[in-house]
Amino acid sequence: MNSGIYMAQPDANGELQFRQMLNRPDIRNEVNIIRQLKDGTICVGFGRGLAVFNPEELIADTTKYIFYSAENSALASEEIRDILEDRDGNVWIATVGAGVFKATGDKKHLHFKQYTTQNGLANDLTCSLQLDKKGNL
């Protein structure tokens, strides 16, 4: 069975057809979270990293995405549990065992800053993120 990210598109008769959009053998069946950012970019947190893409570009070419993992970036944990965009456009990433990451920069060249128990987190296992009314994480 093929896995990954699929998009539902109506056919000529109006019936939905599902088209596979993002599939990598190393991330199959491991989608934990999907978030669309204010600029339309989509971030997908997997059990083995983070995929970032513009949906229109991915529709035209299913190779048009960036995949960040512990192997190719400073994202020390590959298991992503939550993704949140703050009021300033910063992207925050909750991970299993590596705390929280702040992702900044162009979506095609993200830079990651890690926050852990050494920065005051109660635990490096972070399941979800939320902003309060004042925009505090």
Coordinates of N, CA and C in Angstrom, one line a residue:
M1 N 0.8 -1.2 0.0 CA 0.0 0.0 0.0 C 0.9 1.2 0.0
N2 N 0.6 2.2 -0.9 CA 1.3 3.5 -0.9 C 0.8 4.4 0.2
S3 N 1.7 5.2 0.8 CA 1.3 6.1 1.8 C 1.9 7.5 1.5
G4 N 1.8 8.4 2.4 CA 2.3 9.7 2.1 C 1.2 10.7 2.3
I5 N 1.3 11.8 1.5 CA 0.3 12.9 1.5 C -0.5 12.8 0.2
Y6 N -1.8 12.9 0.3 CA -2.6 12.8 -0.9 C -3.5 14.1 -0.9
M7 N -3.9 14.5 -2.1 CA -4.8 15.6 -2.3 C -6.0 15.1 -3.0
A8 N -7.2 15.6 -2.5 CA -8.4 15.2 -3.1 C -8.8 16.2 -4.2
Q9 N -9.0 15.7 -5.5 CA -9.4 16.6 -6.6 C -10.6 16.0 -7.3
P10 N -11.6 16.9 -7.6 CA -12.8 16.3 -8.3 C -12.4 16.0 -9.8
D11 N -13.0 14.9 -10.3 CA -12.8 14.5 -11.7 C -13.8 15.2 -12.5
A12 N -13.9 14.9 -13.8 CA -14.9 15.5 -14.7 C -16.3 15.3 -14.3
N13 N -16.6 14.2 -13.5 CA -17.9 14.0 -13.1 C -18.2 14.5 -11.6
G14 N -17.2 15.2 -11.1 CA -17.4 15.8 -9.8 C -17.0 14.8 -8.6
E15 N -16.6 13.6 -9.0 CA -16.2 12.6 -8.0 C -14.8 12.9 -7.5
L16 N -14.6 12.7 -6.2 CA -13.2 13.0 -5.7 C -12.3 11.8 -6.1
Q17 N -11.1 12.2 -6.6 CA -10.0 11.3 -6.9 C -8.9 11.8 -6.0
F18 N -8.1 10.8 -5.5 CA -7.0 11.1 -4.6 C -5.7 11.0 -5.3
R19 N -4.9 12.0 -5.3 CA -3.6 12.0 -6.0 C -2.5 12.1 -5.0
Q20 N -1.5 11.2 -5.1 CA -0.4 11.2 -4.2 C 0.5 12.3 -4.5
M21 N 0.8 13.1 -3.4 CA 1.6 14.3 -3.6 C 3.0 14.2 -3.0
L22 N 3.1 13.5 -1.9 CA 4.4 13.5 -1.2 C 4.6 12.1 -0.7
N23 N 5.6 11.4 -1.2 CA 5.8 10.1 -0.8 C 7.3 9.8 -0.8
R24 N 7.8 9.5 0.4 CA 9.2 9.1 0.5 C 9.2 7.8 1.3
P25 N 10.0 6.8 0.9 CA 10.0 5.5 1.6 C 10.4 5.7 3.1
D26 N 11.2 6.7 3.5 CA 11.6 6.8 4.8 C 10.6 7.5 5.7
I27 N 9.5 8.0 5.2 CA 8.5 8.7 6.0 C 7.1 8.1 5.9
R28 N 7.0 7.0 5.3 CA 5.6 6.4 5.1 C 4.9 6.2 6.4
N29 N 3.6 6.4 6.4 CA 2.7 6.1 7.5 C 3.1 6.9 8.8
E30 N 3.8 8.0 8.7 CA 4.3 8.7 9.9 C 3.9 10.1 9.9
V31 N 2.8 10.5 9.3 CA 2.3 11.9 9.4 C 1.8 12.2 10.8
N32 N 2.3 13.1 11.5 CA 1.9 13.5 12.8 C 1.0 14.8 12.8
I33 N 1.4 15.7 12.0 CA 0.7 17.0 12.0 C 0.9 17.7 10.6
I34 N -0.2 18.4 10.2 CA -0.1 19.2 9.0 C -0.6 20.6 9.3
R35 N 0.2 21.6 9.0 CA -0.2 23.0 9.3 C 0.0 23.8 8.0
Q36 N -1.0 24.7 7.8 CA -0.8 25.7 6.7 C -0.4 27.0 7.4
L37 N 0.7 27.7 6.9 CA 1.1 28.9 7.4 C 0.3 30.1 6.8
K38 N 0.5 31.3 7.3 CA -0.2 32.4 6.8 C 0.1 32.7 5.4
D39 N 1.3 32.4 4.9 CA 1.6 32.7 3.5 C 1.2 31.6 2.6
G40 N 0.5 30.5 3.1 CA 0.1 29.4 2.2 C 1.0 28.2 2.3
T41 N 2.2 28.4 2.8 CA 3.1 27.3 2.9 C 2.5 26.2 3.8
I42 N 2.8 25.0 3.4 CA 2.3 23.8 4.2 C 3.5 23.2 4.8
C43 N 3.4 22.9 6.1 CA 4.4 22.2 6.9 C 3.8 20.9 7.4
V44 N 4.5 19.8 7.1 CA 4.1 18.5 7.5 C 5.1 17.9 8.5
G45 N 4.7 17.6 9.7 CA 5.6 16.9 10.7 C 5.4 15.4 10.6
F46 N 6.5 14.8 10.4 CA 6.6 13.3 10.3 C 7.3 12.7 11.5
G47 N 7.3 11.4 11.5 CA 8.0 10.7 12.5 C 9.5 10.8 12.3
R48 N 9.9 11.3 11.1 CA 11.3 11.3 10.7 C 11.7 12.7 10.1
G49 N 11.0 13.7 10.4 CA 11.4 15.0 9.9 C 10.3 16.0 9.6
L50 N 10.6 17.0 8.9 CA 9.7 18.1 8.5 C 9.7 18.4 7.0
A51 N 8.6 18.3 6.4 CA 8.5 18.7 4.9 C 7.8 20.0 4.9
V52 N 8.3 20.9 4.0 CA 7.8 22.3 3.8 C 7.6 22.5 2.3
F53 N 6.4 23.0 1.9 CA 6.2 23.1 0.5 C 5.1 24.2 0.2
N54 N 5.1 24.7 -1.0 CA 4.0 25.5 -1.5 C 3.1 24.6 -2.2
P55 N 1.8 24.5 -1.8 CA 0.9 23.5 -2.4 C 0.8 23.6 -3.9
E56 N 0.8 24.9 -4.5 CA 0.7 25.0 -5.9 C 1.9 24.5 -6.6
E57 N 3.1 24.7 -6.1 CA 4.3 24.1 -6.7 C 4.3 22.6 -6.6
L58 N 3.8 22.1 -5.5 CA 3.8 20.6 -5.3 C 2.8 19.9 -6.3
I59 N 1.7 20.6 -6.5 CA 0.7 20.1 -7.5 C 1.3 20.0 -8.9
A60 N 2.1 21.0 -9.3 CA 2.7 21.0 -10.6 C 3.9 20.0 -10.7
D61 N 4.6 19.8 -9.6 CA 5.8 19.0 -9.6 C 5.9 18.4 -8.2
T62 N 5.7 17.1 -8.0 CA 5.7 16.4 -6.7 C 7.1 16.3 -6.1
T63 N 8.1 16.8 -6.7 CA 9.4 16.9 -6.1 C 9.7 18.2 -5.5
K64 N 8.8 19.2 -5.6 CA 9.0 20.5 -5.1 C 8.7 20.7 -3.6
Y65 N 9.5 20.1 -2.8 CA 9.4 20.3 -1.4 C 10.8 20.2 -0.8
I66 N 10.9 20.7 0.4 CA 12.1 20.7 1.2 C 11.9 19.7 2.4
F67 N 12.8 18.8 2.6 CA 12.7 17.9 3.7 C 13.8 18.1 4.7
Y68 N 13.5 18.5 6.0 CA 14.5 18.7 7.0 C 14.4 17.6 8.0
S69 N 15.6 17.1 8.4 CA 15.7 16.0 9.3 C 17.0 16.2 10.1
A70 N 17.2 15.3 11.1 CA 18.4 15.4 11.9 C 19.7 15.2 11.0
E71 N 19.5 14.6 9.9 CA 20.6 14.3 9.0 C 21.1 15.5 8.2
N72 N 20.2 16.4 7.9 CA 20.5 17.5 7.0 C 20.3 18.9 7.6
S73 N 20.0 19.0 8.9 CA 19.7 20.3 9.5 C 20.0 20.2 11.0
A74 N 19.7 21.3 11.7 CA 19.9 21.4 13.1 C 18.7 20.9 13.9
L75 N 17.7 20.3 13.1 CA 16.5 19.7 13.8 C 16.9 18.4 14.5
A76 N 17.3 18.5 15.7 CA 17.9 17.4 16.4 C 17.0 16.2 16.6
S77 N 15.7 16.5 16.7 CA 14.7 15.4 16.8 C 14.0 15.3 15.5
E78 N 13.8 14.1 15.0 CA 13.1 14.0 13.8 C 11.6 13.8 14.0
E79 N 11.2 13.4 15.2 CA 9.7 13.2 15.4 C 9.0 14.5 15.8
I80 N 8.3 15.0 14.9 CA 7.6 16.3 15.0 C 6.1 16.0 15.5
R81 N 5.7 16.7 16.6 CA 4.4 16.5 17.2 C 3.5 17.6 16.9
D82 N 4.0 18.8 16.8 CA 3.1 20.0 16.6 C 3.9 21.1 15.9
I83 N 3.2 21.9 15.1 CA 3.8 23.0 14.4 C 2.9 24.2 14.7
L84 N 3.4 25.4 15.0 CA 2.7 26.6 15.3 C 3.4 27.8 14.7
E85 N 2.6 28.7 14.1 CA 3.2 29.9 13.6 C 2.8 31.0 14.5
D86 N 3.7 31.8 15.0 CA 3.4 32.9 15.9 C 3.0 34.2 15.1
R87 N 2.7 35.2 15.8 CA 2.3 36.5 15.2 C 3.3 37.1 14.4
D88 N 4.6 36.8 14.7 CA 5.7 37.4 13.9 C 6.1 36.5 12.7
G89 N 5.4 35.4 12.5 CA 5.7 34.6 11.4 C 6.8 33.5 11.7
N90 N 7.2 33.5 13.0 CA 8.2 32.4 13.3 C 7.4 31.1 13.4
V91 N 8.0 30.0 13.1 CA 7.4 28.7 13.1 C 8.1 27.9 14.3
W92 N 7.2 27.4 15.2 CA 7.6 26.7 16.4 C 7.3 25.2 16.2
I93 N 8.2 24.4 16.6 CA 8.1 22.9 16.3 C 8.2 22.2 17.6
A94 N 7.2 21.4 18.0 CA 7.3 20.5 19.2 C 7.8 19.2 18.8
T95 N 8.8 18.6 19.5 CA 9.4 17.4 19.2 C 9.3 16.4 20.3
V96 N 9.6 15.1 20.0 CA 9.7 14.1 21.0 C 11.2 14.0 21.4
G97 N 11.5 14.4 22.6 CA 12.8 14.2 23.1 C 13.8 15.3 22.9
A98 N 13.5 16.3 22.1 CA 14.5 17.3 21.8 C 13.9 18.7 22.1
G99 N 12.8 18.8 22.8 CA 12.3 20.1 23.2 C 11.5 20.8 22.0
V100 N 11.7 22.1 22.0 CA 11.0 22.9 21.0 C 12.0 23.6 20.1
F101 N 11.7 23.7 18.8 CA 12.6 24.4 17.9 C 11.9 25.6 17.3
K102 N 12.6 26.7 17.2 CA 12.1 27.9 16.5 C 12.8 27.9 15.1
A103 N 11.9 27.9 14.1 CA 12.4 27.9 12.7 C 12.2 29.3 12.1
T104 N 13.3 29.8 11.6 CA 13.3 31.1 11.0 C 14.0 31.1 9.6
G105 N 13.7 32.1 8.9 CA 14.4 32.2 7.6 C 13.4 32.0 6.4
D106 N 13.9 32.0 5.2 CA 13.1 31.7 4.1 C 12.6 30.2 4.2
K107 N 11.4 29.9 3.8 CA 10.9 28.6 4.0 C 11.7 27.5 3.2
K108 N 12.5 28.0 2.2 CA 13.3 27.0 1.5 C 14.7 26.9 2.1
H109 N 15.0 27.7 3.2 CA 16.3 27.6 3.8 C 16.0 27.9 5.3
L110 N 15.4 27.1 6.0 CA 15.0 27.3 7.4 C 16.3 27.1 8.3
H111 N 16.3 27.9 9.4 CA 17.3 27.7 10.4 C 16.6 27.4 11.7
F112 N 17.2 26.5 12.5 CA 16.5 26.0 13.7 C 17.3 26.3 14.9
K113 N 16.6 26.9 15.9 CA 17.1 27.2 17.2 C 16.4 26.3 18.2
Q114 N 17.1 25.5 19.0 CA 16.6 24.5 19.9 C 16.4 25.1 21.3
Y115 N 15.3 24.8 22.0 CA 15.0 25.1 23.4 C 14.7 23.8 24.1
T116 N 15.4 23.6 25.2 CA 15.2 22.3 26.0 C 15.0 22.6 27.4
T117 N 15.2 21.6 28.2 CA 15.1 21.7 29.7 C 16.2 22.7 30.2
Q118 N 17.3 22.8 29.5 CA 18.3 23.7 29.8 C 17.9 25.2 29.7
N119 N 16.8 25.4 28.9 CA 16.3 26.7 28.7 C 15.0 26.9 29.6
G120 N 14.7 25.9 30.4 CA 13.5 26.1 31.3 C 12.3 25.2 31.0
L121 N 12.3 24.5 29.9 CA 11.2 23.5 29.7 C 11.2 22.5 30.8
A122 N 10.0 22.1 31.1 CA 9.8 21.1 32.2 C 10.3 19.7 31.7
N123 N 10.2 19.5 30.4 CA 10.5 18.2 29.8 C 10.9 18.4 28.3
D124 N 11.7 17.6 27.7 CA 12.1 17.8 26.3 C 11.1 17.0 25.4
L125 N 10.1 16.3 26.0 CA 9.0 15.7 25.2 C 7.9 16.7 25.2
T126 N 7.7 17.3 24.0 CA 6.7 18.4 23.8 C 5.6 17.9 22.8
C127 N 4.4 17.8 23.3 CA 3.3 17.2 22.4 C 2.5 18.3 21.7
S128 N 2.4 19.5 22.2 CA 1.6 20.5 21.5 C 2.1 21.9 21.9
L129 N 1.7 22.9 21.1 CA 2.1 24.3 21.3 C 0.8 25.1 21.2
Q130 N 0.8 26.2 21.9 CA -0.3 27.2 21.9 C 0.1 28.6 22.2
L131 N -0.5 29.6 21.6 CA -0.2 30.9 21.9 C -1.3 31.4 22.9
D132 N -1.0 32.3 23.8 CA -2.1 32.9 24.7 C -2.6 34.1 24.0
K133 N -3.5 34.8 24.6 CA -4.1 36.0 24.0 C -3.2 37.1 23.7
K134 N -2.0 37.1 24.4 CA -1.0 38.2 24.2 C 0.0 37.7 23.1
G135 N -0.1 36.5 22.6 CA 0.8 36.0 21.6 C 2.0 35.3 22.2
N136 N 2.0 35.0 23.5 CA 3.1 34.3 24.2 C 2.9 32.8 23.9
L137 N 4.1 32.1 23.7 CA 4.1 30.7 23.4 C 3.9 30.0 24.8

